[in-house]
Amino acid sequence: IMLFQIISFLLIFLIISRIVVRYVRHEIGGREFFYWMLFWLLAAGAILIPDALTRIANILGIGRGTDLAFYGSFVIVAYVLFRMVVRLDRIERDITKVVRHLALSDQDRSGNSKSKFPNSK
């Protein structure tokens, strides 16, 4: 075992411990917990047995294990970015609906369009 592997395992252990703490505190759900654990355990496996990643890459027709890791990381980042954009769009629509509802209900109650909030127009 090389020094870089030891340092990597310590870092991965700290990351996994934070994931477990967040899961126990119900800050992340079961599916998110599962995917993060899977990701970091696969990363630990690739660091421990780098030749296995190269063999898998060769089976898939990719020259090196590092190329496979790069391609896989790119796909994961692209997917996560897509999910974040979709979620952000949904949040923006929800906020617009809530603000519209509050504005209309405020207008209905007071009979005019004056806001209860100071310095707002």
Tab-separated table of C-alpha atoms in Angstrom:
chain	number	residue	atom	x	y	z
A	1	ILE	CA	0.000	0.000	0.000
A	2	MET	CA	1.370	3.366	-1.057
A	3	LEU	CA	1.254	6.630	0.893
A	4	PHE	CA	-1.243	8.121	-1.557
A	5	GLN	CA	-3.584	5.166	-0.937
A	6	ILE	CA	-3.401	5.646	2.835
A	7	ILE	CA	-4.110	9.373	2.548
A	8	SER	CA	-6.964	8.693	0.105
A	9	PHE	CA	-8.519	6.105	2.429
A	10	LEU	CA	-8.348	8.486	5.378
A	11	LEU	CA	-10.033	11.180	3.309
A	12	ILE	CA	-12.702	8.760	2.063
A	13	PHE	CA	-13.271	7.532	5.623
A	14	LEU	CA	-13.867	11.123	6.783
A	15	ILE	CA	-16.248	11.751	3.885
A	16	ILE	CA	-18.175	8.530	4.551
A	17	SER	CA	-18.427	9.373	8.255
A	18	ARG	CA	-19.949	12.772	7.347
A	19	ILE	CA	-22.425	11.047	5.011
A	20	VAL	CA	-23.466	8.654	7.779
A	21	VAL	CA	-23.891	11.521	10.267
A	22	ARG	CA	-26.048	13.469	7.790
A	23	TYR	CA	-28.159	10.360	7.170
A	24	VAL	CA	-28.622	9.663	10.894
A	25	ARG	CA	-29.675	13.307	11.424
A	26	HIS	CA	-32.159	12.916	8.539
A	27	GLU	CA	-30.407	15.656	6.561
A	28	ILE	CA	-30.258	13.351	3.524
A	29	GLY	CA	-32.651	10.655	2.398
A	30	GLY	CA	-32.063	6.959	1.895
A	31	ARG	CA	-31.588	7.154	-1.861
A	32	GLU	CA	-29.065	9.991	-1.586
A	33	PHE	CA	-27.270	8.086	1.179
A	34	PHE	CA	-27.125	4.962	-0.995
A	35	TYR	CA	-25.700	6.780	-4.038
A	36	TRP	CA	-23.073	8.675	-2.048
A	37	MET	CA	-21.979	5.507	-0.257
A	38	LEU	CA	-21.832	3.615	-3.552
A	39	PHE	CA	-19.752	6.371	-5.142
A	40	TRP	CA	-17.218	6.588	-2.319
A	41	LEU	CA	-16.946	2.817	-1.842
A	42	LEU	CA	-16.318	2.393	-5.578
A	43	ALA	CA	-13.702	5.154	-5.368
A	44	ALA	CA	-12.039	3.333	-2.470
A	45	GLY	CA	-12.097	0.094	-4.471
A	46	ALA	CA	-10.545	1.796	-7.498
A	47	ILE	CA	-7.786	3.219	-5.302
A	48	LEU	CA	-7.148	-0.101	-3.572
A	49	ILE	CA	-7.197	-2.210	-6.761
A	50	PRO	CA	-6.360	0.115	-9.679
A	51	ASP	CA	-5.784	-2.824	-12.051
A	52	ALA	CA	-9.440	-3.815	-11.709
A	53	LEU	CA	-10.488	-0.473	-13.171
A	54	THR	CA	-8.119	-1.026	-16.102
A	55	ARG	CA	-9.552	-4.501	-16.722
A	56	ILE	CA	-13.105	-3.140	-16.706
A	57	ALA	CA	-12.003	-0.354	-19.071
A	58	ASN	CA	-10.458	-2.892	-21.447
A	59	ILE	CA	-13.655	-4.967	-21.447
A	60	LEU	CA	-15.591	-1.818	-22.393
A	61	GLY	CA	-13.096	-0.978	-25.138
A	62	ILE	CA	-11.464	1.892	-23.254
A	63	GLY	CA	-7.680	1.940	-23.121
A	64	ARG	CA	-6.931	2.897	-19.528
A	65	GLY	CA	-8.650	2.775	-16.174
A	66	THR	CA	-8.061	6.488	-15.660
A	67	ASP	CA	-9.927	7.196	-18.907
A	68	LEU	CA	-12.849	5.104	-17.660
A	69	ALA	CA	-12.830	7.020	-14.362
A	70	PHE	CA	-12.772	10.332	-16.247
A	71	TYR	CA	-15.621	9.362	-18.590
A	72	GLY	CA	-17.669	8.019	-15.704
A	73	SER	CA	-17.064	11.164	-13.656
A	74	PHE	CA	-18.063	13.353	-16.595
A	75	VAL	CA	-21.330	11.458	-17.057
A	76	ILE	CA	-22.103	11.666	-13.328
A	77	VAL	CA	-21.366	15.407	-13.172
A	78	ALA	CA	-23.505	16.050	-16.276
A	79	TYR	CA	-26.396	14.075	-14.763
A	80	VAL	CA	-26.144	15.842	-11.397
A	81	LEU	CA	-26.035	19.217	-13.151
A	82	PHE	CA	-29.142	18.297	-15.152
A	83	ARG	CA	-30.967	17.276	-11.967
A	84	MET	CA	-29.972	20.524	-10.254
A	85	VAL	CA	-31.246	22.638	-13.166
A	86	VAL	CA	-34.564	20.755	-13.187
A	87	ARG	CA	-34.904	21.191	-9.418
A	88	LEU	CA	-34.017	24.889	-9.610
A	89	ASP	CA	-36.657	25.432	-12.314
A	90	ARG	CA	-39.258	23.682	-10.150
A	91	ILE	CA	-38.321	25.792	-7.109
A	92	GLU	CA	-38.574	28.992	-9.156
A	93	ARG	CA	-42.049	27.993	-10.405
A	94	ASP	CA	-43.160	27.146	-6.856
A	95	ILE	CA	-41.893	30.475	-5.504
A	96	THR	CA	-43.698	32.316	-8.297
A	97	LYS	CA	-46.951	30.512	-7.448
A	98	VAL	CA	-46.631	31.306	-3.734
A	99	VAL	CA	-45.800	34.978	-4.343
A	100	ARG	CA	-48.667	35.298	-6.830
A	101	HIS	CA	-51.070	33.680	-4.359
A	102	LEU	CA	-49.929	35.936	-1.509
A	103	ALA	CA	-50.212	39.045	-3.669
A	104	LEU	CA	-53.714	38.160	-4.824
A	105	SER	CA	-54.924	37.207	-1.339
A	106	ASP	CA	-53.476	40.457	0.076
A	107	GLN	CA	-55.274	42.443	-2.606
A	108	ASP	CA	-58.564	40.606	-1.973
A	109	ARG	CA	-58.466	41.307	1.759
A	110	SER	CA	-57.601	44.979	1.580
A	111	GLY	CA	-59.526	45.842	-1.554
A	112	ASN	CA	-56.507	47.514	-3.090
A	113	SER	CA	-53.023	46.589	-4.175
A	114	LYS	CA	-51.077	48.209	-1.324
A	115	SER	CA	-48.544	45.908	0.224
A	116	LYS	CA	-48.155	45.323	3.948
A	117	PHE	CA	-44.402	45.426	3.499
A	118	PRO	CA	-42.718	48.820	4.002
A	119	ASN	CA	-40.657	50.307	1.166
A	120	SER	CA	-42.194	47.990	-1.398
A	121	LYS	CA	-43.999	49.164	-4.488
